[in-house]
PDB file of C-alpha atoms and ligand atoms in Angstrom:
ATOM      1  CA  MET A1487     114.932 119.617 104.680  1.00 97.00           C
ATOM      2  CA  ARG A1488     114.401 117.257 108.417  1.00 98.00           C
ATOM      3  CA  ILE A1489     112.159 114.655 108.385  1.00 98.00           C
ATOM      4  CA  VAL A1490     110.802 112.798 111.454  1.00 98.00           C
ATOM      5  CA  VAL A1491     108.922 109.874 109.977  1.00 98.00           C
ATOM      6  CA  LEU A1492     105.818 108.054 112.034  1.00 98.00           C
ATOM      7  CA  VAL A1493     105.891 104.021 111.626  1.00 97.00           C
ATOM      8  CA  SER A1494     103.275 101.385 113.172  1.00 97.00           C
ATOM      9  CA  GLY A1495     104.555  98.629 110.959  1.00 94.00           C
ATOM     10  CA  ALA A1496     106.677  96.644 108.590  1.00 94.00           C
ATOM     11  CA  GLY A1497     107.899  99.862 107.078  1.00 96.00           C
ATOM     12  CA  SER A1498     108.144  98.943 103.678  1.00 96.00           C
ATOM     13  CA  ASN A1499     107.417 102.906 102.150  1.00 96.00           C
ATOM     14  CA  LEU A1500     110.289 103.263 104.920  1.00 97.00           C
ATOM     15  CA  GLN A1501     112.424 101.630 103.918  1.00 97.00           C
ATOM     16  CA  ALA A1502     112.241 102.584 100.332  1.00 97.00           C
ATOM     17  CA  VAL A1503     112.780 106.328 101.623  1.00 98.00           C
ATOM     18  CA  ILE A1504     115.867 105.274 103.412  1.00 98.00           C
ATOM     19  CA  ASP A1505     117.168 103.371 100.423  1.00 98.00           C
ATOM     20  CA  ALA A1506     116.483 106.715  97.864  1.00 98.00           C
ATOM     21  CA  VAL A1507     118.430 109.139 100.717  1.00 98.00           C
ATOM     22  CA  GLN A1508     121.231 106.491 101.636  1.00 97.00           C
ATOM     23  CA  SER A1509     121.447 106.560  97.499  1.00 97.00           C
ATOM     24  CA  GLY A1510     121.661 110.175  97.043  1.00 96.00           C
ATOM     25  CA  ASP A1511     118.672 110.553  95.219  1.00 95.00           C
ATOM     26  CA  LEU A1512     116.534 111.872  97.902  1.00 97.00           C
ATOM     27  CA  PRO A1513     118.315 115.545  99.320  1.00 97.00           C
ATOM     28  CA  VAL A1514     116.242 114.779 102.852  1.00 98.00           C
ATOM     29  CA  GLU A1515     117.452 113.972 106.625  1.00 98.00           C
ATOM     30  CA  ILE A1516     115.798 111.458 108.424  1.00 98.00           C
ATOM     31  CA  ALA A1517     116.311 112.624 111.733  1.00 98.00           C
ATOM     32  CA  ALA A1518     114.902 110.197 113.679  1.00 98.00           C
ATOM     33  CA  VAL A1519     111.500 107.229 112.922  1.00 98.00           C
ATOM     34  CA  GLY A1520     108.865 107.092 115.994  1.00 98.00           C
ATOM     35  CA  ALA A1521     106.282 104.288 116.502  1.00 98.00           C
ATOM     36  CA  ASP A1522     103.422 104.079 118.600  1.00 97.00           C
ATOM     37  CA  ARG A1523     104.367 100.741 119.655  1.00 96.00           C
ATOM     38  CA  PRO A1524     107.747  99.041 120.131  1.00 96.00           C
ATOM     39  CA  GLY A1525     109.036  95.985 118.377  1.00 95.00           C
ATOM     40  CA  THR A1526     108.217  96.415 115.033  1.00 95.00           C
ATOM     41  CA  LEU A1527     109.781  95.718 111.589  1.00 96.00           C
ATOM     42  CA  GLY A1528     109.597  99.740 110.945  1.00 97.00           C
ATOM     43  CA  LEU A1529     112.048 100.013 113.906  1.00 97.00           C
ATOM     44  CA  GLU A1530     113.722  97.550 112.807  1.00 97.00           C
ATOM     45  CA  ARG A1531     115.072  98.747 109.761  1.00 97.00           C
ATOM     46  CA  SER A1532     114.936 102.656 111.531  1.00 98.00           C
ATOM     47  CA  ALA A1533     117.703 101.002 113.418  1.00 97.00           C
ATOM     48  CA  ALA A1534     119.714  98.889 111.060  1.00 97.00           C
ATOM     49  CA  ALA A1535     120.111 101.791 108.703  1.00 97.00           C
ATOM     50  CA  GLY A1536     121.533 103.985 111.746  1.00 97.00           C
ATOM     51  CA  LEU A1537     118.641 106.261 112.409  1.00 98.00           C
ATOM     52  CA  GLU A1538     117.439 106.953 115.769  1.00 98.00           C
ATOM     53  CA  THR A1539     114.325 105.747 117.097  1.00 98.00           C
ATOM     54  CA  PHE A1540     111.872 106.668 119.522  1.00 98.00           C
ATOM     55  CA  VAL A1541     108.746 104.653 121.075  1.00 98.00           C
ATOM     56  CA  VAL A1542     105.507 106.366 121.803  1.00 98.00           C
ATOM     57  CA  ASN A1543     103.657 103.365 123.618  1.00 97.00           C
ATOM     58  CA  PHE A1544      99.835 103.764 123.632  1.00 94.00           C
ATOM     59  CA  ARG A1545      99.871 101.387 126.043  1.00 95.00           C
ATOM     60  CA  ASP A1546     102.032 103.287 128.198  1.00 97.00           C
ATOM     61  CA  TYR A1547      99.584 106.883 129.199  1.00 97.00           C
ATOM     62  CA  ALA A1548      96.512 106.514 130.606  1.00 96.00           C
ATOM     63  CA  THR A1549      94.547 108.999 128.353  1.00 96.00           C
ATOM     64  CA  ARG A1550      94.745 109.500 125.357  1.00 95.00           C
ATOM     65  CA  ALA A1551      95.768 113.728 125.925  1.00 96.00           C
ATOM     66  CA  ASP A1552      98.692 112.462 127.286  1.00 97.00           C
ATOM     67  CA  TRP A1553      99.842 109.673 124.857  1.00 97.00           C
ATOM     68  CA  ASP A1554      99.417 113.314 122.358  1.00 96.00           C
ATOM     69  CA  ALA A1555     100.613 115.515 124.498  1.00 97.00           C
ATOM     70  CA  ALA A1556     104.000 113.001 123.991  1.00 98.00           C
ATOM     71  CA  LEU A1557     104.231 111.930 121.252  1.00 98.00           C
ATOM     72  CA  LEU A1558     104.098 116.737 120.037  1.00 98.00           C
ATOM     73  CA  THR A1559     106.944 116.444 122.569  1.00 98.00           C
ATOM     74  CA  ALA A1560     109.603 113.800 120.681  1.00 98.00           C
ATOM     75  CA  VAL A1561     108.945 114.490 117.705  1.00 98.00           C
ATOM     76  CA  ALA A1562     108.850 118.483 117.971  1.00 98.00           C
ATOM     77  CA  ALA A1563     111.763 117.345 120.236  1.00 98.00           C
ATOM     78  CA  TYR A1564     113.741 116.933 116.768  1.00 98.00           C
ATOM     79  CA  GLU A1565     112.588 120.366 114.876  1.00 98.00           C
ATOM     80  CA  PRO A1566     111.159 118.563 111.681  1.00 98.00           C
ATOM     81  CA  ASP A1567     110.824 120.441 108.204  1.00 97.00           C
ATOM     82  CA  TYR A1568     108.194 117.549 107.991  1.00 98.00           C
ATOM     83  CA  VAL A1569     106.784 115.217 109.733  1.00 98.00           C
ATOM     84  CA  VAL A1570     105.765 111.829 107.810  1.00 98.00           C
ATOM     85  CA  SER A1571     102.812 109.100 108.543  1.00 97.00           C
ATOM     86  CA  SER A1572     103.613 106.289 106.691  1.00 96.00           C
ATOM     87  CA  GLY A1573     102.025 103.360 107.942  1.00 93.00           C
ATOM     88  CA  PHE A1574     101.436 105.347 111.043  1.00 95.00           C
ATOM     89  CA  MET A1575      97.775 104.092 112.411  1.00 93.00           C
ATOM     90  CA  ARG A1576      97.007 106.502 114.304  1.00 93.00           C
ATOM     91  CA  ILE A1577      94.770 109.946 114.139  1.00 91.00           C
ATOM     92  CA  VAL A1578      97.178 112.281 115.719  1.00 94.00           C
ATOM     93  CA  ALA A1579      95.465 115.363 117.907  1.00 94.00           C
ATOM     94  CA  PRO A1580      94.141 119.011 116.093  1.00 94.00           C
ATOM     95  CA  GLY A1581      97.721 120.308 118.789  1.00 95.00           C
ATOM     96  CA  PHE A1582      99.941 118.231 117.101  1.00 95.00           C
ATOM     97  CA  ILE A1583      98.547 119.721 113.334  1.00 95.00           C
ATOM     98  CA  ASP A1584      98.405 123.054 114.835  1.00 94.00           C
ATOM     99  CA  ALA A1585     102.283 122.438 115.694  1.00 96.00           C
ATOM    100  CA  PHE A1586     103.279 121.086 112.216  1.00 96.00           C
ATOM    101  CA  PRO A1587     100.854 123.623 109.872  1.00 91.00           C
ATOM    102  CA  GLY A1588     100.985 122.009 106.620  1.00 94.00           C
ATOM    103  CA  ARG A1589     103.732 120.195 107.686  1.00 96.00           C
ATOM    104  CA  TYR A1590     102.258 116.547 108.283  1.00 97.00           C
ATOM    105  CA  VAL A1591     102.046 113.962 105.663  1.00 97.00           C
ATOM    106  CA  ASN A1592     100.316 110.935 105.474  1.00 97.00           C
ATOM    107  CA  THR A1593     100.307 108.309 102.711  1.00 97.00           C
ATOM    108  CA  HIS A1594      97.077 106.403 102.251  1.00 97.00           C
ATOM    109  CA  PRO A1595      96.330 103.209 100.026  1.00 98.00           C
ATOM    110  CA  ALA A1596      93.773 104.399  98.219  1.00 98.00           C
ATOM    111  CA  LEU A1597      91.900 106.951  95.977  1.00 98.00           C
ATOM    112  CA  LEU A1598      90.916 109.834  98.513  1.00 98.00           C
ATOM    113  CA  PRO A1599      88.615 111.120  99.042  1.00 98.00           C
ATOM    114  CA  SER A1600      87.721 107.197  98.724  1.00 98.00           C
ATOM    115  CA  PHE A1601      87.859 104.677 100.900  1.00 98.00           C
ATOM    116  CA  PRO A1602      89.554 106.706 104.166  1.00 97.00           C
ATOM    117  CA  GLY A1603      90.418 104.309 107.350  1.00 96.00           C
ATOM    118  CA  ALA A1604      92.497 101.666 108.619  1.00 94.00           C
ATOM    119  CA  HIS A1605      91.182  99.121 105.515  1.00 97.00           C
ATOM    120  CA  GLY A1606      91.348 101.203 102.333  1.00 98.00           C
ATOM    121  CA  VAL A1607      92.519  98.565 100.414  1.00 98.00           C
ATOM    122  CA  ARG A1608      90.027  96.353 101.863  1.00 98.00           C
ATOM    123  CA  ASP A1609      86.661  98.424 101.533  1.00 98.00           C
ATOM    124  CA  ALA A1610      87.773  99.717  97.829  1.00 98.00           C
ATOM    125  CA  LEU A1611      88.059  95.675  96.710  1.00 98.00           C
ATOM    126  CA  ALA A1612      84.813  95.512  98.166  1.00 98.00           C
ATOM    127  CA  TYR A1613      83.240  97.948  96.652  1.00 98.00           C
ATOM    128  CA  GLY A1614      84.337  96.776  93.293  1.00 98.00           C
ATOM    129  CA  VAL A1615      86.125  99.497  91.657  1.00 98.00           C
ATOM    130  CA  LYS A1616      88.558  98.430  88.574  1.00 98.00           C
ATOM    131  CA  VAL A1617      90.866 101.590  89.411  1.00 98.00           C
ATOM    132  CA  THR A1618      92.237 102.282  93.304  1.00 98.00           C
ATOM    133  CA  GLY A1619      95.890 103.867  94.003  1.00 98.00           C
ATOM    134  CA  CYS A1620      97.292 105.878  96.440  1.00 98.00           C
ATOM    135  CA  THR A1621      97.472 109.479  98.273  1.00 98.00           C
ATOM    136  CA  VAL A1622      99.836 111.368  99.399  1.00 98.00           C
ATOM    137  CA  HIS A1623      98.408 114.277 100.760  1.00 98.00           C
ATOM    138  CA  PHE A1624      98.649 116.786 103.816  1.00 97.00           C
ATOM    139  CA  ALA A1625      96.675 115.603 106.804  1.00 95.00           C
ATOM    140  CA  ASP A1626      94.636 117.712 109.284  1.00 91.00           C
ATOM    141  CA  ALA A1627      92.978 116.191 112.419  1.00 87.00           C
ATOM    142  CA  GLY A1628      90.742 113.663 109.954  1.00 90.00           C
ATOM    143  CA  VAL A1629      90.925 110.560 109.104  1.00 93.00           C
ATOM    144  CA  ASP A1630      92.957 110.791 106.117  1.00 94.00           C
ATOM    145  CA  THR A1631      91.555 114.501 105.084  1.00 95.00           C
ATOM    146  CA  GLY A1632      93.337 117.161 104.003  1.00 96.00           C
ATOM    147  CA  PRO A1633      95.137 118.836 100.936  1.00 97.00           C
ATOM    148  CA  ILE A1634      96.060 116.241  98.144  1.00 98.00           C
ATOM    149  CA  ILE A1635      99.762 116.833  97.288  1.00 98.00           C
ATOM    150  CA  ALA A1636      99.529 113.983  94.461  1.00 98.00           C
ATOM    151  CA  GLN A1637      98.103 110.454  94.103  1.00 98.00           C
ATOM    152  CA  ALA A1638      98.602 107.449  91.473  1.00 98.00           C
ATOM    153  CA  PRO A1639      96.256 105.009  90.336  1.00 98.00           C
ATOM    154  CA  VAL A1640      96.220 100.890  90.413  1.00 98.00           C
ATOM    155  CA  ALA A1641      94.495  98.694  88.156  1.00 98.00           C
ATOM    156  CA  VAL A1642      92.261  96.458  90.417  1.00 98.00           C
ATOM    157  CA  LEU A1643      92.587  93.011  88.740  1.00 98.00           C
ATOM    158  CA  ASP A1644      89.922  90.473  88.892  1.00 97.00           C
ATOM    159  CA  ASP A1645      91.811  88.148  90.938  1.00 97.00           C
ATOM    160  CA  ASP A1646      93.359  90.213  93.084  1.00 98.00           C
ATOM    161  CA  THR A1647      93.229  89.159  96.578  1.00 98.00           C
ATOM    162  CA  GLU A1648      93.545  92.253  99.793  1.00 98.00           C
ATOM    163  CA  ASP A1649      97.621  91.622  99.865  1.00 98.00           C
ATOM    164  CA  THR A1650      97.988  91.096  96.325  1.00 98.00           C
ATOM    165  CA  LEU A1651      96.286  94.827  95.436  1.00 98.00           C
ATOM    166  CA  HIS A1652      97.950  96.376  99.009  1.00 98.00           C
ATOM    167  CA  GLU A1653     101.227  95.090  97.724  1.00 97.00           C
ATOM    168  CA  ARG A1654     101.170  96.934  94.124  1.00 98.00           C
ATOM    169  CA  ILE A1655      99.602 100.011  95.104  1.00 98.00           C
ATOM    170  CA  LYS A1656     102.367 100.189  97.717  1.00 97.00           C
ATOM    171  CA  VAL A1657     104.803  99.630  94.856  1.00 97.00           C
ATOM    172  CA  ALA A1658     103.325 103.147  93.540  1.00 98.00           C
ATOM    173  CA  GLU A1659     102.927 104.130  97.020  1.00 98.00           C
ATOM    174  CA  ARG A1660     106.571 104.280  97.667  1.00 97.00           C
ATOM    175  CA  ALA A1661     107.262 105.950  94.377  1.00 97.00           C
ATOM    176  CA  LEU A1662     105.046 108.691  95.113  1.00 98.00           C
ATOM    177  CA  LEU A1663     106.401 109.941  98.838  1.00 98.00           C
ATOM    178  CA  ILE A1664     109.997 109.624  97.568  1.00 98.00           C
ATOM    179  CA  GLU A1665     108.822 112.360  94.584  1.00 97.00           C
ATOM    180  CA  VAL A1666     106.764 113.788  97.061  1.00 98.00           C
ATOM    181  CA  LEU A1667     109.405 114.392  99.990  1.00 98.00           C
ATOM    182  CA  GLY A1668     111.835 115.453  96.693  1.00 97.00           C
ATOM    183  CA  LYS A1669     109.726 118.667  95.739  1.00 97.00           C
ATOM    184  CA  LEU A1670     108.752 119.704  99.045  1.00 97.00           C
ATOM    185  CA  ALA A1671     112.816 119.495  99.343  1.00 97.00           C
ATOM    186  CA  ALA A1672     113.019 121.652  96.551  1.00 96.00           C
ATOM    187  CA  GLY A1673     110.065 124.044  97.822  1.00 92.00           C
ATOM    188  CA  SER A1674     108.102 122.747  94.882  1.00 87.00           C
ATOM    189  CA  VAL A1675     105.061 122.319  96.437  1.00 80.00           C
ATOM    190  CA  LEU A1676     102.595 124.801  97.262  1.00 63.00           C
TER     191      LEU A1676
HETATM  192  C1  GRF B 403     100.466 101.403 103.382  1.00 84.41           C
HETATM  193  O1  GRF B 403     100.753 101.157 102.140  1.00 84.41           O
HETATM  194  C2  GRF B 403      99.842 102.705 104.188  1.00 84.41           C
HETATM  195  O2  GRF B 403      99.634 103.694 103.279  1.00 84.41           O
HETATM  196  C3  GRF B 403      99.090 102.063 105.167  1.00 84.41           C
HETATM  197  O3  GRF B 403      99.805 101.306 105.193  1.00 84.41           O
HETATM  198  C4  GRF B 403     100.755 100.858 104.572  1.00 84.41           C
HETATM  199  C5  GRF B 403     102.533 100.221 105.437  1.00 84.41           C
HETATM  200  O4  GRF B 403     102.845 100.112 105.061  1.00 84.41           O
HETATM  201  N1  GRF B 403      98.375 102.836 106.108  1.00 84.41           N
HETATM  202  P1  GRF B 403     104.636  99.422 105.390  1.00 84.41           P
HETATM  203  O5  GRF B 403     104.646 100.025 107.047  1.00 84.41           O
HETATM  204  O6  GRF B 403     104.961 100.753 104.955  1.00 84.41           O
HETATM  205  O7  GRF B 403     105.498  98.562 104.953  1.00 84.41           O
END
């Protein structure tokens, strides 16, 4: 199973996937790692792991449609079986979803459909939920919408800050993402 991973930031979830692949625990080939901006730790991690990387810099395109088209072209060139959005902070266009039907997987640090969007951890904490968690789902062109593949709960502690809670969620998120990718590779996700 060939995947292209899309990242915007630190790429700690990506690193967990890289480690699982390199240790032989995850029978997946990371064809490339793509980003919407240059100079991120996620890209550095990928290069350090010897992976191919590409950047489709949002700021380099005059229109959103131009960027959408460039992202699709760049990803499709690797002919991935699945595209994984791992901390990729852009919503892709409907045309991207059409090009990879049921093959675009996203991770989100909350129990969807609660708390979608860029601040899922902060929003859950502000609401006062006692349990939050993470979701891996097939993404559509909405904001963190699409069929859920798997979820894991994480308890909110009384003294949690957004950072401490997010760090615990990411531990669960990494394990969940690797588990889901393993199942996709084995063909055991409907
Ligand atoms: C993850 O929690 C992801 O779900 C969210 O941002 C975090 C990415 O962290 N959108 P990293 O880049 O993998 O360290």
